[in-house]
Short mmCIF file of C-alpha atoms in Angstrom, two decimals:
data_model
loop_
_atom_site.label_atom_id
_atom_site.label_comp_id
_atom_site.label_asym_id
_atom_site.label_seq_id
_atom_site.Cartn_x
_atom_site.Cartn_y
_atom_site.Cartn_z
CA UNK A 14 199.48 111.54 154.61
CA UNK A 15 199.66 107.60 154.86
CA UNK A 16 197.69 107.37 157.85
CA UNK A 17 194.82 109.45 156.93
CA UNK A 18 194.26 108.69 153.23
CA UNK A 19 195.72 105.78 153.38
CA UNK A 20 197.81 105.36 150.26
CA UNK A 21 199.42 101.67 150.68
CA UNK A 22 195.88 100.56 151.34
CA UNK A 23 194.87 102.02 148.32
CA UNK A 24 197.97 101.26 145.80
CA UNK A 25 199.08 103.92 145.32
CA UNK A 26 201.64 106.69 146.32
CA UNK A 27 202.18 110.66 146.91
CA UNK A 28 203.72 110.82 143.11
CA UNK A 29 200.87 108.98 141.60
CA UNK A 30 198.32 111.10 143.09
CA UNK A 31 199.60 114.29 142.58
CA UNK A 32 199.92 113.28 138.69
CA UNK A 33 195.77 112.12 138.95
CA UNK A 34 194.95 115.63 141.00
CA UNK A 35 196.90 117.61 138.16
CA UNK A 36 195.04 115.28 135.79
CA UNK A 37 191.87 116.34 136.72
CA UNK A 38 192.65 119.68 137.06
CA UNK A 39 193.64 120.11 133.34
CA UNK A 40 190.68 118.10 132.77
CA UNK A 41 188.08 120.54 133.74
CA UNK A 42 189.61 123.74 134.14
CA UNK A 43 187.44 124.51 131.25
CA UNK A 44 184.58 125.25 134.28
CA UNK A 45 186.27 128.73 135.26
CA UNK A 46 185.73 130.34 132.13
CA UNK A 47 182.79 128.32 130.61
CA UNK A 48 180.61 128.96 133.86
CA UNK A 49 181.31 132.47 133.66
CA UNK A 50 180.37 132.51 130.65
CA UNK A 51 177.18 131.29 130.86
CA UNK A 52 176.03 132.48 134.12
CA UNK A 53 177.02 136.01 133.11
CA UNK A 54 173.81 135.84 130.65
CA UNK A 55 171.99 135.93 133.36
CA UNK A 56 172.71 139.24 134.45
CA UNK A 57 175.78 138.58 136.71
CA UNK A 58 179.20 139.84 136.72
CA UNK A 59 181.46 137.70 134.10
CA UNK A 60 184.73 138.73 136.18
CA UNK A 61 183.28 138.03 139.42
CA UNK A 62 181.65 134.64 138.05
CA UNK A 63 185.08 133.66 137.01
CA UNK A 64 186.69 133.67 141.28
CA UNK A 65 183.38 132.42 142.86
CA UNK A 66 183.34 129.57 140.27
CA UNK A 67 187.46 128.72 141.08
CA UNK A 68 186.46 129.38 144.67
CA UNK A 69 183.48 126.84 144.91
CA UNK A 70 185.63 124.58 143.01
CA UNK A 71 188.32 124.69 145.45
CA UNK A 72 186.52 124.70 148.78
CA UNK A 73 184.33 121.85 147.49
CA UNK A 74 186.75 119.62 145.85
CA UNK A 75 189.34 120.01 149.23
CA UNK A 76 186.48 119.30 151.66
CA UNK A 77 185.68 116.00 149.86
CA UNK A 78 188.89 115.00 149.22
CA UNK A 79 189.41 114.92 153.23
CA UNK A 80 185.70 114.36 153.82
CA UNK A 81 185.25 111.13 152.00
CA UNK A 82 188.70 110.81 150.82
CA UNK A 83 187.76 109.65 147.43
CA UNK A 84 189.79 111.22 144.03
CA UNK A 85 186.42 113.03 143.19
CA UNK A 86 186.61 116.92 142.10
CA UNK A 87 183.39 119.12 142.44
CA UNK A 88 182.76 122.22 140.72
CA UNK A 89 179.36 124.10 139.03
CA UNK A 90 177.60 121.37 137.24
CA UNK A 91 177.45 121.43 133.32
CA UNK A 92 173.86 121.81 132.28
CA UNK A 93 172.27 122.47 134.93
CA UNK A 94 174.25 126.15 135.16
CA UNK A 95 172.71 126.52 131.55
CA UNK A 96 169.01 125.62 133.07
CA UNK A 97 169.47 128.60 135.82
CA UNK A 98 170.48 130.39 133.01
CA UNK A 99 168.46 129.85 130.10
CA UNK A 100 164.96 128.35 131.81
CA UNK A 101 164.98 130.07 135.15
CA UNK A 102 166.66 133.81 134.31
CA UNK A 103 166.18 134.03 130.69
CA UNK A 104 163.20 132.13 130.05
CA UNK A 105 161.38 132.97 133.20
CA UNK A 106 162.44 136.04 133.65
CA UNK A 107 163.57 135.70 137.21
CA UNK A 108 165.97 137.42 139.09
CA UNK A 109 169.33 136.28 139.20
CA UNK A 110 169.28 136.37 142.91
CA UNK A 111 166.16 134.67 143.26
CA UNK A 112 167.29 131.44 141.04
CA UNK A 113 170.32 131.38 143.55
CA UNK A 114 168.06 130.88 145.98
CA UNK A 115 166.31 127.68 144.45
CA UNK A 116 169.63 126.65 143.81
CA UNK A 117 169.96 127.24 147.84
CA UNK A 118 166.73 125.52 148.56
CA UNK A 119 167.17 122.79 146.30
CA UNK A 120 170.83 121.98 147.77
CA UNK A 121 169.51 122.29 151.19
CA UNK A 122 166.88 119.58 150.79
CA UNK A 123 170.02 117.24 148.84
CA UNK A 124 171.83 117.87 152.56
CA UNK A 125 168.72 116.56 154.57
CA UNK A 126 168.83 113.66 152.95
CA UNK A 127 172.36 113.02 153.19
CA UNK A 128 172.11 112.33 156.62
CA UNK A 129 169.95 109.23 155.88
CA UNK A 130 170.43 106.07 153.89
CA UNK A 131 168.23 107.57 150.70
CA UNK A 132 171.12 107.99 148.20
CA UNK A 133 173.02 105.25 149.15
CA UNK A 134 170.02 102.88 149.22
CA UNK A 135 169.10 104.47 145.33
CA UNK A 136 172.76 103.28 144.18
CA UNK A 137 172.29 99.91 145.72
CA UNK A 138 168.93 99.53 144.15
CA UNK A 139 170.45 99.74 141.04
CA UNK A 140 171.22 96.14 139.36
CA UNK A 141 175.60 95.82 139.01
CA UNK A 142 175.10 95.71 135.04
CA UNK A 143 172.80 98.33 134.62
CA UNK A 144 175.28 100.40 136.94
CA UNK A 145 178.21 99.08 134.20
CA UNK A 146 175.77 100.47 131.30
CA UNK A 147 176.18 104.03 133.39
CA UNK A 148 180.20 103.58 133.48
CA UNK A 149 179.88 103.29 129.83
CA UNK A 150 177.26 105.83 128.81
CA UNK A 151 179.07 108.60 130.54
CA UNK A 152 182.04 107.11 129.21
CA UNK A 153 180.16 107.86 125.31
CA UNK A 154 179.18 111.32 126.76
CA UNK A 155 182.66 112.17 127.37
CA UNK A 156 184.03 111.14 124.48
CA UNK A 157 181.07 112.77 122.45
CA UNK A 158 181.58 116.25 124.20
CA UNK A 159 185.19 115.61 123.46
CA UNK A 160 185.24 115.20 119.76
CA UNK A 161 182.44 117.99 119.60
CA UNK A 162 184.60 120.21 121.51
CA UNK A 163 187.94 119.52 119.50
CA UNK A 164 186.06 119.85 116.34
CA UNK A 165 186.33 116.28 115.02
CA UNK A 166 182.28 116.47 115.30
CA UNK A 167 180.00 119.17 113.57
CA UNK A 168 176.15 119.96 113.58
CA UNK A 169 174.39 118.96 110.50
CA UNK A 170 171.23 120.12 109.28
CA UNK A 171 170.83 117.28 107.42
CA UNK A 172 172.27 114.39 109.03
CA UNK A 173 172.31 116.19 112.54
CA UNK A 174 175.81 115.42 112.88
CA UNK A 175 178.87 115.38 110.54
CA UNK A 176 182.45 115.07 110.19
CA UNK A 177 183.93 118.16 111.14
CA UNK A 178 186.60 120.22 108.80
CA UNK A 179 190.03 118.54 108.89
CA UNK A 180 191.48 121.39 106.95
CA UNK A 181 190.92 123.89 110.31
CA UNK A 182 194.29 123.71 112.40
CA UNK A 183 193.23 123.72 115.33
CA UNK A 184 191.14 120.54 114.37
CA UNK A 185 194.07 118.97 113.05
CA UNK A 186 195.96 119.76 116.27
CA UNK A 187 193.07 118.12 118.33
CA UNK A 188 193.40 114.96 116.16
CA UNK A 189 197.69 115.29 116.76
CA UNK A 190 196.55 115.50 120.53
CA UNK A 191 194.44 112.29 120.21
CA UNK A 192 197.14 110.40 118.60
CA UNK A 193 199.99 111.20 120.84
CA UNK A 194 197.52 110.08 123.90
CA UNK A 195 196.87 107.00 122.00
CA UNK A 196 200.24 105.95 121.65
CA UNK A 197 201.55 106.93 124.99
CA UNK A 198 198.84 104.74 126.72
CA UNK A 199 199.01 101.94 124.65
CA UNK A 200 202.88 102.61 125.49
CA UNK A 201 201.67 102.01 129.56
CA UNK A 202 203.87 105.85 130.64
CA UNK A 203 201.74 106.75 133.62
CA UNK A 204 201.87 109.76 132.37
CA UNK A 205 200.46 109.89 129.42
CA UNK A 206 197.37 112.01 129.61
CA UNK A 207 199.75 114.83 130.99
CA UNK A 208 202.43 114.37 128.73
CA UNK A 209 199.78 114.52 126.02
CA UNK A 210 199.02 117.74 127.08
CA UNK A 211 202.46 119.03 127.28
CA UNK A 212 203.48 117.97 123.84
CA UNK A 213 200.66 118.99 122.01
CA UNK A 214 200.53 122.59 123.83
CA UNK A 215 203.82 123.36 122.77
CA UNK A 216 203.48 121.93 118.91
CA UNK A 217 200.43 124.49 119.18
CA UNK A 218 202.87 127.69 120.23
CA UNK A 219 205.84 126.60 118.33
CA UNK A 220 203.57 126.29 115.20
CA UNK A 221 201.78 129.60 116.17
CA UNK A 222 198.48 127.64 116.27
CA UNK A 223 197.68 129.06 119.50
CA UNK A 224 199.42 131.96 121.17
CA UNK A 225 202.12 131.22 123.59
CA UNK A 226 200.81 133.27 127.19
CA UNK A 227 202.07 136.34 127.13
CA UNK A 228 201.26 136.87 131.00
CA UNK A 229 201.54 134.39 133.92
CA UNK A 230 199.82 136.65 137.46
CA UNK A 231 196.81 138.40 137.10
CA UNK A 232 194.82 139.17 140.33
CA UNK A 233 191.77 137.85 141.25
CA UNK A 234 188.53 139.71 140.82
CA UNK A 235 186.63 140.70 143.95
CA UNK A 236 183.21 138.50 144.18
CA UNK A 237 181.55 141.32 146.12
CA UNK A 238 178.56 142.44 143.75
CA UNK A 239 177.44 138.28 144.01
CA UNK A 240 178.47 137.16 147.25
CA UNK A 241 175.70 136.54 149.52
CA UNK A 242 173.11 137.94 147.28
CA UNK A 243 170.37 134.83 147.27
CA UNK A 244 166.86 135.91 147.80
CA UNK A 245 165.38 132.78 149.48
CA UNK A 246 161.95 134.67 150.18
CA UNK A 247 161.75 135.45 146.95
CA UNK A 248 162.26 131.63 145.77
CA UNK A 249 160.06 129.83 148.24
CA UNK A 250 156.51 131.03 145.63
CA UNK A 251 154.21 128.46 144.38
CA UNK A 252 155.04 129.17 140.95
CA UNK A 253 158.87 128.44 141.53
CA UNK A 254 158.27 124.87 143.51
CA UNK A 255 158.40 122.96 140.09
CA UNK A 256 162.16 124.93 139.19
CA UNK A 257 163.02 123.21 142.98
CA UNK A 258 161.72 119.47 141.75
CA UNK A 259 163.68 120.03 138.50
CA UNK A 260 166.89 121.08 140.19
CA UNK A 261 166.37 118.73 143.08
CA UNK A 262 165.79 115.82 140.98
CA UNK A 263 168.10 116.21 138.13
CA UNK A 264 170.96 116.54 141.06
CA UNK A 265 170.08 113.48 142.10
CA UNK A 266 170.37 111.82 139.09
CA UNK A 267 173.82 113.04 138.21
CA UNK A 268 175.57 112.66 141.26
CA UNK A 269 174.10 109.53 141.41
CA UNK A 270 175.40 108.83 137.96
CA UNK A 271 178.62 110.31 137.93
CA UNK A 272 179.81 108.61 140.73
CA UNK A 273 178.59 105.62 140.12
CA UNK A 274 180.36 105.79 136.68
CA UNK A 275 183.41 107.42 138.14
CA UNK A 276 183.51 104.64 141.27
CA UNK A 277 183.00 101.92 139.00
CA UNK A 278 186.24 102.25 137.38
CA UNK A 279 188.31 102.93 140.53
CA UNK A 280 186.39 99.96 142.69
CA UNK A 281 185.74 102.84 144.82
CA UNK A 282 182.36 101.97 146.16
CA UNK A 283 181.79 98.32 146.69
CA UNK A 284 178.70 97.55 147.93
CA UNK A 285 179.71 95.03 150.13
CA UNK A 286 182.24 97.08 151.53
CA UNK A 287 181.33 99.27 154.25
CA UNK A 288 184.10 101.80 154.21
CA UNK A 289 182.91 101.98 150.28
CA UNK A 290 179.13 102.54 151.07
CA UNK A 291 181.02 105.37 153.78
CA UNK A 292 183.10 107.14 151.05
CA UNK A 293 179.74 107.16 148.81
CA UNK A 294 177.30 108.57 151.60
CA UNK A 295 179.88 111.39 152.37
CA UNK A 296 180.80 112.08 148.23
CA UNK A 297 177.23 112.87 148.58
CA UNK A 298 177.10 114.77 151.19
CA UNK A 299 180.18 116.75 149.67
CA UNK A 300 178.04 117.96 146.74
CA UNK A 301 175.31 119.13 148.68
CA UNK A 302 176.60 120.96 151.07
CA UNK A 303 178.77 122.62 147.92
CA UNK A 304 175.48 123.47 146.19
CA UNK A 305 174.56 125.18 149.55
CA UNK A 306 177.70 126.72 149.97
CA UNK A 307 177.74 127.66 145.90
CA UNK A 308 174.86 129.94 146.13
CA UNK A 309 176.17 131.92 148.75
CA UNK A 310 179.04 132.53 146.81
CA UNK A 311 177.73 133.05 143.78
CA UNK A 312 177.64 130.13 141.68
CA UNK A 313 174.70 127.22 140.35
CA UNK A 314 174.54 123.75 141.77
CA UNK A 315 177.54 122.18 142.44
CA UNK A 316 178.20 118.39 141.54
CA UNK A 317 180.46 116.02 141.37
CA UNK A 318 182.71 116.21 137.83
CA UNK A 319 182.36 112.81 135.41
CA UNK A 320 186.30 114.57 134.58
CA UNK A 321 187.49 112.84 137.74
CA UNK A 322 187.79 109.93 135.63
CA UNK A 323 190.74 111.59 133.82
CA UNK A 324 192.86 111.43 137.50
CA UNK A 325 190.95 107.89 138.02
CA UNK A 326 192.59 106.54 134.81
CA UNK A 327 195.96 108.73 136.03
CA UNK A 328 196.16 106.41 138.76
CA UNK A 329 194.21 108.60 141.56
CA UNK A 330 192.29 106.24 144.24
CA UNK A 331 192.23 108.71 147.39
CA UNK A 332 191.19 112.14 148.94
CA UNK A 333 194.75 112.88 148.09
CA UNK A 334 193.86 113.19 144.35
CA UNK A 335 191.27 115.85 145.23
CA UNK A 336 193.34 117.59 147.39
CA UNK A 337 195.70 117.69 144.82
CA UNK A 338 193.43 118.57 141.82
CA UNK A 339 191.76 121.98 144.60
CA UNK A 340 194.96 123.31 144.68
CA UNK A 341 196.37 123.23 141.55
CA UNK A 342 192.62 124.85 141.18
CA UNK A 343 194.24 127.89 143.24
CA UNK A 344 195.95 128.60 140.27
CA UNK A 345 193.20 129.93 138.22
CA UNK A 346 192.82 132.72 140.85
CA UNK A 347 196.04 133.95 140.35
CA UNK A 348 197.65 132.35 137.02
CA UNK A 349 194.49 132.52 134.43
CA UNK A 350 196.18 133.98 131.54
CA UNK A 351 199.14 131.17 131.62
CA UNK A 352 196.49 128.29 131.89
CA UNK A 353 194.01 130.18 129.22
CA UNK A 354 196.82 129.71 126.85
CA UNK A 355 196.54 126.02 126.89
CA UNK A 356 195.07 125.68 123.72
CA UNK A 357 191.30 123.85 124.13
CA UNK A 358 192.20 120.67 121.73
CA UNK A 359 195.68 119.61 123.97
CA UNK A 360 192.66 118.95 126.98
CA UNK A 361 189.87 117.44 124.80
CA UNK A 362 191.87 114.35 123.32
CA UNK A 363 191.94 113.48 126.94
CA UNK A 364 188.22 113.17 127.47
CA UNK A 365 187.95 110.68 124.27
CA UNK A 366 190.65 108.71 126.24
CA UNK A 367 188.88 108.39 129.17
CA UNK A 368 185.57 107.72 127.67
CA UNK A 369 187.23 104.53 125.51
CA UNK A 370 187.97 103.37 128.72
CA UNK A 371 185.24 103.81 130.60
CA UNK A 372 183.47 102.15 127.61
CA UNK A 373 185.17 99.18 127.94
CA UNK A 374 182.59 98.90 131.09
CA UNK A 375 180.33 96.75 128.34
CA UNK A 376 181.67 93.93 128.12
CA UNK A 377 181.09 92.69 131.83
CA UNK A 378 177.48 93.34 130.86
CA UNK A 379 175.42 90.47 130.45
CA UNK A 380 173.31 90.36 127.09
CA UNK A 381 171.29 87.22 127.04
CA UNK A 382 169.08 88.90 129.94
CA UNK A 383 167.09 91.19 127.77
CA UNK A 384 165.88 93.09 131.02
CA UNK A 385 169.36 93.99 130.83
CA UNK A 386 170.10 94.65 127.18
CA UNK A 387 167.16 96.83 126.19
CA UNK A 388 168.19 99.10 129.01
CA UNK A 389 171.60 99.40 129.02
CA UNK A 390 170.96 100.18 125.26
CA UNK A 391 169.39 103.07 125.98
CA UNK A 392 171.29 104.42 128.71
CA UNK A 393 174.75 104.34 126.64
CA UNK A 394 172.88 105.80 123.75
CA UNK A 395 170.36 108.72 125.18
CA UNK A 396 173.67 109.89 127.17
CA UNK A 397 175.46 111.44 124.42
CA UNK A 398 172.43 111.75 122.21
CA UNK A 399 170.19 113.86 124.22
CA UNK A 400 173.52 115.59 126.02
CA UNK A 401 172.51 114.60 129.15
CA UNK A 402 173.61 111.87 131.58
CA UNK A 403 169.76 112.97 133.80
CA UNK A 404 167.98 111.93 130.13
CA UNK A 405 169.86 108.56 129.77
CA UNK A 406 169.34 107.52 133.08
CA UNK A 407 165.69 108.48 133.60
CA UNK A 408 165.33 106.37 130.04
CA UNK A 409 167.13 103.31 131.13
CA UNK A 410 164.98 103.23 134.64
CA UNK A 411 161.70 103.29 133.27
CA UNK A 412 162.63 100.70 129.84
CA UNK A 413 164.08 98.31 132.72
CA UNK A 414 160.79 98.27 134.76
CA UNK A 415 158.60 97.63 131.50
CA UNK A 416 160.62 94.53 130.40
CA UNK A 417 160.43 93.01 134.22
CA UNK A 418 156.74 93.74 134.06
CA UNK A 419 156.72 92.08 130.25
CA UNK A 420 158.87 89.07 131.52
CA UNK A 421 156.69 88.59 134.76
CA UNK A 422 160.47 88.84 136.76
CA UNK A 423 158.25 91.03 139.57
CA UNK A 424 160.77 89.94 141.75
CA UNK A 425 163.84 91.96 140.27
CA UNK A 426 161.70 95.32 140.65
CA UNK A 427 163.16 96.01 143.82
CA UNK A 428 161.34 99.62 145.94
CA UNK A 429 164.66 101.16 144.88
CA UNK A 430 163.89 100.43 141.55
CA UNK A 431 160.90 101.32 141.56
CA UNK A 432 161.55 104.43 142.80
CA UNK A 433 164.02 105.71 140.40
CA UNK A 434 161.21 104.40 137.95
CA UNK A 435 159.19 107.21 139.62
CA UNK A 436 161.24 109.60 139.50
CA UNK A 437 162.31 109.34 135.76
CA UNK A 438 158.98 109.49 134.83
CA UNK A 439 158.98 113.34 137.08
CA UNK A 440 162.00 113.85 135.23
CA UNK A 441 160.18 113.74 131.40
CA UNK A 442 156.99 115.20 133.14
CA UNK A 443 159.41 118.21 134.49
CA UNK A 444 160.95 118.53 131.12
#
């Protein structure tokens, strides 16, 4: 294991990674279910949904663990499983096999381009702050979908959002959770995040919050009636080249962001490193050929998981996190009832965790460049605001190009830049 993730290199150690990998898998186990979930709207199978998604997640997540050896974990992307859903299926009216294969199409064209310097040369366009404004937006996004999820946050007609009600138990227990990660970290126990988990599980069964499992093997469903069942023809029609764009693009941007977020805090990716530029080009190529791979099997694009930060702040630095993290993921085949019965607000206090630290990305940021300011200001915000780490990005681009052009700094609007200025402006055209 030393020799080929290196581990002493690295800092770290079999014990430490395991603890990340396990990390991340409690993290965003979430995926199995929630994917399922939504996908199943579309028309498909909700029991065969639930093995293609721990499938993808596994086979993904282990090939770029000892692909680019980097503590990353892929599964079905967040959002963009609700777009195939709600704007391609639903909306459109299209065929459930037919969106699989823009999903097919779209991943196909991220894997031509991951054999040239395209990605990599986007992340190096980007300037080091506004890259720290990314670490910190998705840092507020996590936290945001964190308190959402755990109840601590409520819609509002009025206000849009609201204090949630801290007479509901399970809110309460979220809250408990939250506090006993607190303490624990400020404490400096390594680990703390799955500790957190632990305690607050068991105050949730003891106190008959949640039920305690009842069951611990269930076998996995067959992924037979999905498998395979892309209709490529019947994607590649005029109509259905703007759905590619959209899928294509937004991709992009969240891999893009994600990792750079994700890499930030681990010093993964140092751009004048070239072992760091060779772990980013192949966490690239990771995701797209799991997109590719994910609509064969069943599933919407696949991306890399801003919940790798969890086994980040665990201690995680190597492949062997991944590795780790896909076969814990093995689990969900076999085990789903015993790791359903971890109740939902034991796992979200650890998002909030991770996105106060990831927030603490700010203050390197340098805020007597206003070029810099105005941007990063809307990056951190439009993240959690508009739900979407695409939406924050695409903001942040174009507000950075207009105050170069305003301050006549020409010079700092590199063709990488200027690009991604492009590209958000497809992205609100797309919309």
């Amino acid at each position: 294991m030393e020799k080929f993730f290196h581990l002493a290199a690295a800092k770290t150690s079999v014990r430490q990674e395991l603890i990340a990998g396990l990390t991340t898998f409690l993290a965003m186990i979430y995926i199995v279910p929630v994917n399922a979930n939504i996908m199943s709207i579309a028309g498909m199978p909700f029991d065969a949904l639930v093995t293609a998604t721990a499938l993808i997640t596994i086979i993904a997540t282990l090939f770029n663990g000892l692909f680019a050896n980097t503590p990353v974990a892929l599964s079905v992307g967040m959002g963009l499983n609700a777009y195939f859903t709600f704007a391609l299926c639903v909306d459109a009216k299209m065929p459930w096999q037919s969106a699989l294969g823009i999903v097919a199409i779209s991943g196909a064209l991220f894997t031509v381009l991951s054999f040239t310097n395209f990605r990599v040369w986007v992340i190096k366009s980007i300037p080091l702050d506004l890259r720290r404004a990314i670490s910190a937006g998705i840092g507020a996004f996590i936290c945001f979908i964190g308190l959402k999820q755990m109840g601590v946050i409520a819609p509002s007609q009025a206000t849009l959002v609201t204090l949630g009600n801290l007479k509901d138990l399970n809110v309460l227990l979220g809250i408990l959770g939250l506090a006993v990660v607190l303490v624990l970290f400020v404490l400096r126990i390594k680990a703390a995040f799955i500790l957190s988990i632990l305690i607050t599980s068991c105050v949730a069964w003891v106190a008959g919050i949640s039920p305690a499992p009842h069951g611990i093997v269930s076998a996995p469903s067959g992924i037979t009636p999905i498998f395979a069942k892309l209709d490529i023809p019947g994607a590649l029609k005029l109509a259905f080249v703007p759905f590619i764009i959209t899928f294509f693009v937004t991709h992009l941007f969240d891999s893009i962001g994600t990792l750079t977020g994700v890499g930030n805090r681990a010093g993964l990716f140092g751009e004048n490193s070239k072992d760091g530029m060779k772990k980013l080009s192949r966490n690239l190529t990771s995701d797209a050929i799991g997109s590719v791979a994910g609509a064969v099997i069943g599933t919407s694009t696949v991306t890399a998981f801003a919940e790798s930060a969890s086994g980040v702040e665990a201690g995680g630095r190597t492949g062997l996190t991944a590795v780790f993290c896909a076969i814990f993921f093995v689990l969900t085949l076999f085990m789903l009832p015993l790791f359903k019965a971890i109740p939902a607000n034991a796992i979200y206090p650890i998002l909030v965790m991770v996105g106060v630290l990831m927030f603490s990305e700010l203050g390197k940021i340098d805020y007597g460049d206003a070029g810099i300011l105005i941007p990063a200001f809307f990056i951190v915000f439009l993240m959690p605001f508009t739900y979407s780490i695409t939406n924050g990005l695409s903001f942040g681009f174009i507000a950075y190009i207009v105050v170069r052009l305003a301050q006549r700094r020409i010079k700092d609007l590199n063709f990488g830049v200027l690009t991604l200025g492009a590209i958000s402006v497809l992205v609100f055209l797309m919309h």
